[in-house]
mmCIF file of C-alpha atoms in Angstrom:
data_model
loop_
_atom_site.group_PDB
_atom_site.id
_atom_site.type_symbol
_atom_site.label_atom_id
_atom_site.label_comp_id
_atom_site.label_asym_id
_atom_site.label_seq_id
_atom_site.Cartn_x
_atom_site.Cartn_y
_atom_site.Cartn_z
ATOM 1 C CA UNK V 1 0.000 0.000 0.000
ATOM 2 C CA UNK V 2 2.918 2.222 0.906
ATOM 3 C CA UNK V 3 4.292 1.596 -2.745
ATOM 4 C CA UNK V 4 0.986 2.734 -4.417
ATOM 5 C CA UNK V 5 1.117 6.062 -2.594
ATOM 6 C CA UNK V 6 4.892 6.363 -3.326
ATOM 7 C CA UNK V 7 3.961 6.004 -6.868
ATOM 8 C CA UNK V 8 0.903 8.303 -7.149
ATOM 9 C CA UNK V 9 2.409 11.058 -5.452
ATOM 10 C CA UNK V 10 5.794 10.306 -7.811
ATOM 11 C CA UNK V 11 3.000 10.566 -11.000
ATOM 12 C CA UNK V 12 1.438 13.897 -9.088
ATOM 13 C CA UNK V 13 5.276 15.428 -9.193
ATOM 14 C CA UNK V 14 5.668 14.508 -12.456
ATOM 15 C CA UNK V 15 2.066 15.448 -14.278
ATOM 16 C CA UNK V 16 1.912 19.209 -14.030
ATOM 17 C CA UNK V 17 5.316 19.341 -15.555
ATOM 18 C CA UNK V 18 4.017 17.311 -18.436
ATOM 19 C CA UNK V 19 0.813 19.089 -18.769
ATOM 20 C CA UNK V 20 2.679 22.568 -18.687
ATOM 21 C CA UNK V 21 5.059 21.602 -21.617
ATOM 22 C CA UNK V 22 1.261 20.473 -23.319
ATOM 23 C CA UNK V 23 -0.019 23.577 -22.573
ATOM 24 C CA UNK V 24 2.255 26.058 -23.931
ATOM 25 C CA UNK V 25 1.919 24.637 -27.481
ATOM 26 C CA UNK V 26 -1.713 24.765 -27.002
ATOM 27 C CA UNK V 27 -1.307 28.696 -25.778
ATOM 28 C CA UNK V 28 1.063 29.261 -28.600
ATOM 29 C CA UNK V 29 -1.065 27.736 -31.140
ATOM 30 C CA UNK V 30 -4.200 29.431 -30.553
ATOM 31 C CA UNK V 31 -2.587 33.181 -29.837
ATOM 32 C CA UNK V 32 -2.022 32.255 -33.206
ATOM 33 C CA UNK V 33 -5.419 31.068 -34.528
ATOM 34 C CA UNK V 34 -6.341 34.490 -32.558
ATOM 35 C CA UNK V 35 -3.467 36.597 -34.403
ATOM 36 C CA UNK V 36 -4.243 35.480 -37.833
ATOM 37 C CA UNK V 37 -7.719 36.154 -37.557
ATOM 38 C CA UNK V 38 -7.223 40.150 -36.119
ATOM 39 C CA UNK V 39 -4.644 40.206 -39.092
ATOM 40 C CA UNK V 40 -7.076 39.314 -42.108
ATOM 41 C CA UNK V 41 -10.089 41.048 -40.072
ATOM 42 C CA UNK V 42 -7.884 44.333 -40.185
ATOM 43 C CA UNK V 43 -5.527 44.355 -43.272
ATOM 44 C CA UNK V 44 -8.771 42.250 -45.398
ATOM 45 C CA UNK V 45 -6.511 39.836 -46.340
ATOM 46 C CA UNK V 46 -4.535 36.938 -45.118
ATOM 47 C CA UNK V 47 -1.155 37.283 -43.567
ATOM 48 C CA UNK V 48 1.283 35.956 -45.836
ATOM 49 C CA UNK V 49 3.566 34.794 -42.854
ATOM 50 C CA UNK V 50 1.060 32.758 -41.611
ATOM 51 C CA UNK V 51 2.128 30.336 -43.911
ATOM 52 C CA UNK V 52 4.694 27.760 -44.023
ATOM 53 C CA UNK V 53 8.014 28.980 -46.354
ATOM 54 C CA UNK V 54 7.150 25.754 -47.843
ATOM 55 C CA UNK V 55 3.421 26.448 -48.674
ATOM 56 C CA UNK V 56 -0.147 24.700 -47.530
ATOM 57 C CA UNK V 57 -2.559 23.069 -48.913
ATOM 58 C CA UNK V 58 -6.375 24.000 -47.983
ATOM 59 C CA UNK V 59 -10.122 22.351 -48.960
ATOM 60 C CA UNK V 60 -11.714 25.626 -48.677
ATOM 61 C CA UNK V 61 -15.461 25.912 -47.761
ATOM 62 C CA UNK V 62 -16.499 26.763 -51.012
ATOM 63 C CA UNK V 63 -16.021 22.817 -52.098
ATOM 64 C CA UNK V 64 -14.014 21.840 -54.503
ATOM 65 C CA UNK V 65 -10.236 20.435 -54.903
ATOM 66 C CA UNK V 66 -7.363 20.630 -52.983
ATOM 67 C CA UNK V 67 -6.061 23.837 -53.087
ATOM 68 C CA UNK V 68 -2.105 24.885 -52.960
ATOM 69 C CA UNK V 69 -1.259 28.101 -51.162
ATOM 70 C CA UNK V 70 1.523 29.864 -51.287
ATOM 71 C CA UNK V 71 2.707 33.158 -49.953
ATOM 72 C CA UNK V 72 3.193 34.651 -53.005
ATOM 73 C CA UNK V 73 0.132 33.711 -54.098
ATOM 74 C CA UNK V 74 -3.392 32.625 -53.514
ATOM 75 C CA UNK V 75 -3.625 34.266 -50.118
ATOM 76 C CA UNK V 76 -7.939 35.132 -49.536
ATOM 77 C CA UNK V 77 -8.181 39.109 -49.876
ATOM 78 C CA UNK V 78 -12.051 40.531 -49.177
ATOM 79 C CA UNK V 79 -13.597 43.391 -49.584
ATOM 80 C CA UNK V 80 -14.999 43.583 -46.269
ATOM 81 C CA UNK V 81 -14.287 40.239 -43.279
ATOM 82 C CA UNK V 82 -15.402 40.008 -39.238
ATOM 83 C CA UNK V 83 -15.018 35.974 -39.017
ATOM 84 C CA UNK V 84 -13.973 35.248 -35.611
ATOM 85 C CA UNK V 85 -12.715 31.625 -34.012
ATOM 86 C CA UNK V 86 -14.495 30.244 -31.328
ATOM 87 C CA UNK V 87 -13.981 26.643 -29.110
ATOM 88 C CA UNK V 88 -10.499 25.935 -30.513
ATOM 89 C CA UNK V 89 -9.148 22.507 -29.199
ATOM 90 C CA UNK V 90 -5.232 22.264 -29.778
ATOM 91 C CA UNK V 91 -3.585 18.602 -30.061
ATOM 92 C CA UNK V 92 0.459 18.563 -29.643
ATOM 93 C CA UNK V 93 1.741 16.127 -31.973
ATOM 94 C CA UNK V 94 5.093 16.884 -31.394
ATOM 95 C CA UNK V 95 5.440 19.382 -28.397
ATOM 96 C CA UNK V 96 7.396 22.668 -29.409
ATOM 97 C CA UNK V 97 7.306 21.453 -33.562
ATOM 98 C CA UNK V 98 3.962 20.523 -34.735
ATOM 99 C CA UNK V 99 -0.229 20.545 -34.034
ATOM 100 C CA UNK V 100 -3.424 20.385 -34.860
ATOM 101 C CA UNK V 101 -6.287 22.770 -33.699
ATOM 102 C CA UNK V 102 -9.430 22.651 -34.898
ATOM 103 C CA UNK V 103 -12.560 24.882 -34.351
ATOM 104 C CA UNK V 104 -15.334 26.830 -35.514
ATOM 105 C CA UNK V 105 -15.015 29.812 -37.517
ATOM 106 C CA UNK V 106 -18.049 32.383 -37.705
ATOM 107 C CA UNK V 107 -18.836 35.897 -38.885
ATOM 108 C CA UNK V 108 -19.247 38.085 -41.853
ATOM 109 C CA UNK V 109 -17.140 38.243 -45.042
ATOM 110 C CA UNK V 110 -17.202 39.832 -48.813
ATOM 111 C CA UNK V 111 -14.323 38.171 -50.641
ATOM 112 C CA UNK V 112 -13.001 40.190 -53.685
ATOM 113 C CA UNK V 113 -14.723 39.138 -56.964
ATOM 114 C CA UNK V 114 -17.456 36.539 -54.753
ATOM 115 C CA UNK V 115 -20.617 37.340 -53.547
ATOM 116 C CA UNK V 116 -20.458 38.432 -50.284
ATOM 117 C CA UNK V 117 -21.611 35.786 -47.208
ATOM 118 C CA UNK V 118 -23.616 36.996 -44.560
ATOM 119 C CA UNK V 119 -23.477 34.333 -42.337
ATOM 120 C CA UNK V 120 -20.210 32.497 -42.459
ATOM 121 C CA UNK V 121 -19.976 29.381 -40.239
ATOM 122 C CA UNK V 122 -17.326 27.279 -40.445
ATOM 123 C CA UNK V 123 -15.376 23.910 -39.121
ATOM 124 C CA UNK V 124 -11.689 24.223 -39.435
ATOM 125 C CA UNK V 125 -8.989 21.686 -39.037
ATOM 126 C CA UNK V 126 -5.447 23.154 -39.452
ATOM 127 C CA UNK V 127 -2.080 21.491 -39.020
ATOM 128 C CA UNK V 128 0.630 23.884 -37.844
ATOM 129 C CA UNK V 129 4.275 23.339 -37.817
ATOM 130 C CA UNK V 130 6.655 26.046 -36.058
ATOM 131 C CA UNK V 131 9.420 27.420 -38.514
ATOM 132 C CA UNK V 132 11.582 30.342 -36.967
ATOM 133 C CA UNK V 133 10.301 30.146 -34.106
ATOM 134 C CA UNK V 134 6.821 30.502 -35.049
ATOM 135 C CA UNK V 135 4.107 28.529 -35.694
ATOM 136 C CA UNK V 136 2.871 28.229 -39.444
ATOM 137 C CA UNK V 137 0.313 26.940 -41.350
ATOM 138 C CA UNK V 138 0.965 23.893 -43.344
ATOM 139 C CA UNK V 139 -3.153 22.208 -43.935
ATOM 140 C CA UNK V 140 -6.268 23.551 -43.427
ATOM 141 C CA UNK V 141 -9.520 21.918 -43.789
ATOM 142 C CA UNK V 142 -13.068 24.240 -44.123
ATOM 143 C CA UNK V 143 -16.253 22.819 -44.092
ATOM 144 C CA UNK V 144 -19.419 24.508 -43.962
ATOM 145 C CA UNK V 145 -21.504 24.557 -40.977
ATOM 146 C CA UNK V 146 -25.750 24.732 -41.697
ATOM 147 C CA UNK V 147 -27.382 26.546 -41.291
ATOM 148 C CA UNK V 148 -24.640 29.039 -42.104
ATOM 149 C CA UNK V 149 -22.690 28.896 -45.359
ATOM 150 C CA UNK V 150 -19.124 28.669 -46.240
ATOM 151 C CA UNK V 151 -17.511 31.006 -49.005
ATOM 152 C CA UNK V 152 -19.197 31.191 -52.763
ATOM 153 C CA UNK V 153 -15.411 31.034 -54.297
ATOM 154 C CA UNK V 154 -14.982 28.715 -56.879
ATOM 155 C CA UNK V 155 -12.195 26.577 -57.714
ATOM 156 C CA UNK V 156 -9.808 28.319 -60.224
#
């Protein structure tokens, strides 16, 4: 009996250290999610550095194929956007180096040359990696949520 206590209060010693090093990717990841979204909400478009150097790939909620994105390139740009994140869960995959958050996405946005959406609501998975000491987007999966409506972008 004296060995089981030994043990659980070893494991109590040991857990918040463990859940700590958890817990600042999660923190890290969505100050980021949180980041991004002030970024494209204010500037109407999406922060190039938000991307990996190497590039992502996205299903956007429009439908379609798998879209490449690149910094130089196919970054969203709106005419007018208020889309906020809400409930974001954050798995570590590799603590300090890669994750997954996903969460819902909601708002208001007029993309350039689209119809604008009136009520955008969203699912998002996106897998971030950190590069340079940030963390960067590498996948991102949107999928409309009824009754709202993802983006009426079309595949080009």
């Amino acid at each position: 009996m004296k060995r089981i206590a030994l043990l659980l209060f070893a494991g109590l010693l040991v857990m918040p250290a463990l859940a700590e090093a958890q817990s600042q990717t999660e923190r890290e990841v969505i100050e980021t999610i949180l980041a991004n979204s002030r970024y494209t909400n204010q500037n109407l478009t999406t922060e190039p550095e938000s991307l990996s150097k190497l590039g992502a790939v996205a299903f956007w909620s429009s439908g379609g194929m798998l879209q490449e994105v690149s910094r130089e390139g196919s970054l969203g740009r709106f005419v007018s956007v208020n889309i906020n994140p809400k409930h974001i869960q954050v798995i570590t995959l590799v603590e300090g180096q890669a994750a997954v958050a996903m969460y819902y996405s909601e708002g208001t946005m007029h993309p350039e040359g689209a119809d604008p959406v009136s009520n955008y609501r969203t699912r998002v998975t996106q897998a971030f990696v950190k590069e340079d000491g940030r963390w960067r987007l590498r996948a991102s999966h949107w999928s409309a949520l009824g009754p709202g409506s993802g983006t009426t972008q079309v595949v080009q």
